[in-house]
Amino acid sequence: MATTERITTPAPGPRGSAPDADGAWSADPYALALGNGRGPLFLRRTDGWLLPLDVERWCAEADAADLEVLRRCEGAVLDVGCGPGRLVAALSRQGRRVLGIDVSEAAVARTRRLGAPALHRSVFAPLPGEGRWGTALLIDGNIGIGGDPAALLARTGRLLAPGGLLIAETVPDLDLDERVQVHVTDARGATGAAFPWARLGTPALLRYAEHAGWRAVAQWTAGGRSFAALRSGRPSGSRAAAG
């Protein structure tokens, strides 16, 4: 992936903190957008900058870029921040062992309506099969969950089996390391509560990963999106499949 710029913004809170984003992602703008299957919907920074959220793609069937991600998954799959459930549903239809988790009740409800398993749960809360998942997914910008990539990588490593796989989607074409306060907003100006968020390009993700003992095993682009696969460096001692 081409590196064109490196941008760093200080973290908004103490390292290792796991802010509760349930209220933000369950606010009416997000829930309504998922209910309608369309936007416009945005993350708004405190300086007014808007990041469009691709609600229509999230609510559609898994596309070719998604299917390439799913092809690389190993063992039982945990989709962290599963949203309306397209990846969980696609894996379930393939007969794969999979679970989606999300802090949004609307997202979990939509995932379940697709016939796919999902829990209303934060990644930082106790989860089934801890230490036994074969693959964890952080897709659609979910490497930003909690606004602290190092804390999220550490938590994900504890969820995976030894040598487990993490597949994360990153910001294309930027060496970006941005940690800011944002809130969900729609075209009418309705907003949810503010919460910490992060955006990473692949180079920044790989720096965090190397520091935390992960091993990069693949990088690729598809459909204008960028992805990286990391192998857990956690010592053995747990079973390799979720139960």
Coordinates of C-alpha atoms in Angstrom, one line a residue:
M1 CA 0.0 0.0 0.0
A2 CA 1.4 3.4 -0.9
T3 CA 2.2 5.7 2.0
T4 CA 1.5 9.3 1.3
E5 CA 1.2 11.0 4.7
R6 CA 1.7 10.3 8.3
I7 CA -0.7 12.1 10.7
T8 CA -0.7 11.6 14.5
T9 CA -3.2 12.9 17.0
P10 CA -2.8 12.4 20.7
A11 CA -5.0 9.9 22.5
P12 CA -8.0 11.6 24.2
G13 CA -7.8 9.6 27.4
P14 CA -5.6 7.3 29.6
R15 CA -4.1 4.3 27.9
G16 CA -5.8 1.1 28.4
S17 CA -9.2 2.6 29.2
A18 CA -12.2 1.0 27.6
P19 CA -14.9 3.7 27.3
D20 CA -18.6 2.6 27.2
A21 CA -19.9 3.5 23.7
D22 CA -23.3 1.8 24.1
G23 CA -25.1 5.1 24.4
A24 CA -23.4 6.6 21.4
W25 CA -24.0 3.7 19.0
S26 CA -27.5 3.0 20.2
A27 CA -28.5 6.7 19.7
D28 CA -31.4 7.3 17.3
P29 CA -29.4 8.4 14.3
Y30 CA -27.5 5.1 14.1
A31 CA -30.4 2.9 15.0
L32 CA -32.7 4.7 12.5
A33 CA -30.1 4.4 9.8
L34 CA -29.8 0.6 10.4
G35 CA -33.5 0.3 10.5
N36 CA -33.8 2.1 7.1
G37 CA -30.8 0.4 5.6
R38 CA -29.4 3.7 4.4
G39 CA -27.8 7.0 5.4
P40 CA -26.6 9.6 5.3
L41 CA -24.8 9.0 8.5
F42 CA -21.4 10.4 9.8
L43 CA -18.9 10.5 12.5
R44 CA -18.3 14.1 13.4
R45 CA -15.1 15.3 15.1
T46 CA -15.2 18.1 17.6
D47 CA -13.7 20.4 14.9
G48 CA -16.7 19.7 12.6
W49 CA -14.9 17.4 10.2
L50 CA -17.3 14.6 9.0
L51 CA -16.5 11.0 8.1
P52 CA -19.2 9.4 6.0
L53 CA -20.4 6.0 7.3
D54 CA -21.2 3.5 4.5
V55 CA -24.5 2.3 5.9
E56 CA -25.9 1.0 2.6
R57 CA -22.8 -1.2 2.1
W58 CA -23.0 -2.4 5.7
C59 CA -26.7 -3.4 5.3
A60 CA -26.1 -5.1 1.9
E61 CA -24.8 -8.6 1.2
A62 CA -21.1 -9.2 1.6
D63 CA -19.3 -7.9 -1.4
A64 CA -16.2 -9.2 -3.2
A65 CA -13.8 -7.4 -0.8
D66 CA -15.7 -8.9 2.2
L67 CA -15.6 -12.4 0.7
E68 CA -11.8 -12.2 0.3
V69 CA -11.6 -11.3 4.0
L70 CA -13.9 -14.3 4.9
R71 CA -11.8 -16.6 2.7
R72 CA -8.8 -15.9 4.8
C73 CA -10.5 -16.6 8.1
E74 CA -9.4 -19.6 10.2
G75 CA -11.4 -21.7 12.7
A76 CA -14.2 -20.1 14.7
V77 CA -14.6 -16.4 13.9
L78 CA -15.5 -13.5 16.2
D79 CA -16.7 -10.4 14.3
V80 CA -16.0 -7.5 16.7
G81 CA -18.4 -4.6 16.0
C82 CA -20.4 -6.7 13.6
G83 CA -22.9 -3.9 12.8
P84 CA -26.0 -5.1 10.9
G85 CA -24.4 -8.5 10.4
R86 CA -23.5 -9.0 6.7
L87 CA -20.2 -10.8 7.5
V88 CA -21.6 -12.9 10.3
A89 CA -24.5 -13.9 8.0
A90 CA -22.2 -14.8 5.1
L91 CA -20.0 -17.0 7.4
S92 CA -23.0 -18.6 8.9
R93 CA -24.4 -19.5 5.4
Q94 CA -21.0 -21.1 4.7
G95 CA -21.4 -23.3 7.7
R96 CA -18.6 -21.6 9.6
R97 CA -18.6 -21.2 13.4
V98 CA -19.1 -17.5 14.0
L99 CA -20.4 -14.9 16.5
G100 CA -20.9 -11.2 16.1
I101 CA -20.8 -8.8 18.9
D102 CA -21.9 -5.1 18.9
V103 CA -22.7 -2.4 21.5
S104 CA -25.7 -1.4 19.3
E105 CA -29.0 -3.2 20.1
A106 CA -30.3 -2.3 16.6
A107 CA -27.2 -3.8 15.0
V108 CA -27.5 -7.0 17.0
A109 CA -31.3 -7.3 16.3
R110 CA -30.7 -6.8 12.5
T111 CA -27.9 -9.5 12.6
R112 CA -30.2 -11.9 14.3
R113 CA -33.0 -11.3 11.8
L114 CA -30.5 -12.5 9.1
G115 CA -30.4 -15.8 11.1
A116 CA -26.9 -15.1 12.3
P117 CA -25.7 -15.4 15.9
A118 CA -24.9 -12.1 17.7
L119 CA -24.5 -10.7 21.2
H120 CA -25.2 -7.2 22.5
R121 CA -21.7 -6.9 24.1
S122 CA -18.6 -4.8 24.2
V123 CA -15.3 -6.4 23.1
F124 CA -14.0 -5.3 26.5
A125 CA -16.7 -7.2 28.4
P126 CA -16.5 -10.9 29.2
L127 CA -17.2 -13.0 26.1
P128 CA -17.8 -16.6 25.2
G129 CA -14.8 -18.7 24.1
E130 CA -12.1 -16.3 25.4
G131 CA -8.7 -17.5 24.4
R132 CA -10.1 -20.0 21.9
W133 CA -11.2 -18.0 18.8
G134 CA -9.4 -18.8 15.6
T135 CA -10.0 -15.4 13.9
A136 CA -11.1 -12.0 15.1
L137 CA -12.4 -9.4 12.6
L138 CA -12.1 -5.6 13.0
I139 CA -13.7 -4.5 9.7
D140 CA -15.3 -1.2 8.6
G141 CA -13.0 0.9 10.7
N142 CA -13.5 -1.1 13.9
I143 CA -9.8 -0.9 14.7
G144 CA -11.0 2.5 16.1
I145 CA -13.1 1.0 18.9
G146 CA -12.3 2.5 22.2
G147 CA -9.9 5.2 20.7
D148 CA -6.9 3.2 21.9
P149 CA -5.5 0.8 19.3
A150 CA -2.9 -0.6 21.7
A151 CA -5.6 -1.6 24.3
L152 CA -7.8 -3.1 21.5
L153 CA -5.0 -5.2 20.1
A154 CA -4.1 -6.4 23.6
R155 CA -7.7 -7.3 24.3
T156 CA -8.1 -9.0 20.9
G157 CA -5.0 -11.1 21.6
R158 CA -6.5 -12.4 24.8
L159 CA -9.6 -13.5 22.9
L160 CA -7.7 -15.4 20.2
A161 CA -6.2 -18.9 20.5
P162 CA -2.4 -19.0 20.5
G163 CA -1.3 -18.2 16.9
G164 CA -4.8 -16.9 16.1
L165 CA -5.5 -14.5 13.3
L166 CA -6.7 -10.9 13.4
I167 CA -7.9 -9.3 10.2
A168 CA -8.3 -5.5 10.4
E169 CA -9.4 -2.9 7.8
T170 CA -7.3 0.2 7.7
V171 CA -7.6 3.7 6.1
P172 CA -6.3 3.3 2.5
D173 CA -3.2 5.1 1.3
L174 CA -2.4 7.1 4.5
D175 CA 0.1 6.6 7.3
L176 CA -2.7 7.8 9.6
D177 CA -2.7 7.5 13.4
E178 CA -5.6 9.6 14.6
R179 CA -7.3 9.4 18.0
V180 CA -10.1 11.9 18.6
Q181 CA -13.5 12.4 20.2
V182 CA -16.4 11.9 17.7
H183 CA -20.2 11.5 17.8
V184 CA -22.7 9.9 15.3
T185 CA -24.8 12.4 13.4
D186 CA -27.2 12.4 10.5
A187 CA -28.2 14.9 7.8
R188 CA -30.8 16.4 10.1
G189 CA -28.2 17.2 12.7
A190 CA -29.4 14.6 15.3
T191 CA -26.4 13.4 17.3
G192 CA -25.4 10.7 19.7
A193 CA -23.1 11.0 22.7
A194 CA -19.4 11.8 22.2
F195 CA -16.9 8.9 22.5
P196 CA -13.2 8.2 21.7
W197 CA -12.4 6.8 18.3
A198 CA -9.2 6.0 16.3
R199 CA -8.4 5.8 12.6
L200 CA -5.2 3.9 11.4
G201 CA -3.5 3.4 8.2
T202 CA -1.7 0.1 7.7
P203 CA 1.8 1.4 8.6
A204 CA 0.5 2.7 12.0
L205 CA -1.3 -0.6 12.7
L206 CA 1.8 -2.6 12.0
R207 CA 3.8 -0.4 14.4
Y208 CA 1.3 -1.0 17.2
A209 CA 1.2 -4.7 16.3
E210 CA 5.0 -5.1 16.3
H211 CA 5.3 -3.4 19.7
A212 CA 2.6 -5.8 21.1
G213 CA 4.2 -8.9 19.7
W214 CA 1.9 -9.6 16.8
R215 CA 3.4 -10.8 13.5
A216 CA 2.1 -9.3 10.2
V217 CA 1.3 -12.1 7.7
A218 CA -0.5 -10.3 4.9
Q219 CA -1.5 -6.9 3.5
W220 CA -3.9 -6.3 0.6
T221 CA -6.4 -4.0 -1.1
A222 CA -9.7 -4.8 -2.6
G223 CA -12.6 -2.6 -3.8
G224 CA -10.7 0.5 -2.7
R225 CA -10.3 -0.8 0.8
S226 CA -7.2 -1.8 2.7
F227 CA -6.7 -4.8 5.0
A228 CA -3.9 -6.4 7.1
A229 CA -3.8 -9.8 8.7
L230 CA -1.8 -10.3 12.0
R231 CA -0.8 -13.5 13.8
S232 CA -1.1 -13.6 17.5
G233 CA 2.2 -14.0 19.4
R234 CA 0.5 -15.2 22.6
P235 CA 2.2 -18.2 24.1
S236 CA 0.4 -21.5 23.8
G237 CA -1.7 -23.0 26.6
S238 CA -5.3 -22.7 25.4
R239 CA -7.5 -24.7 23.1
A240 CA -7.5 -23.6 19.4
A241 CA -11.2 -23.5 18.7
A242 CA -14.0 -21.6 20.4
G243 CA -16.6 -23.5 22.3

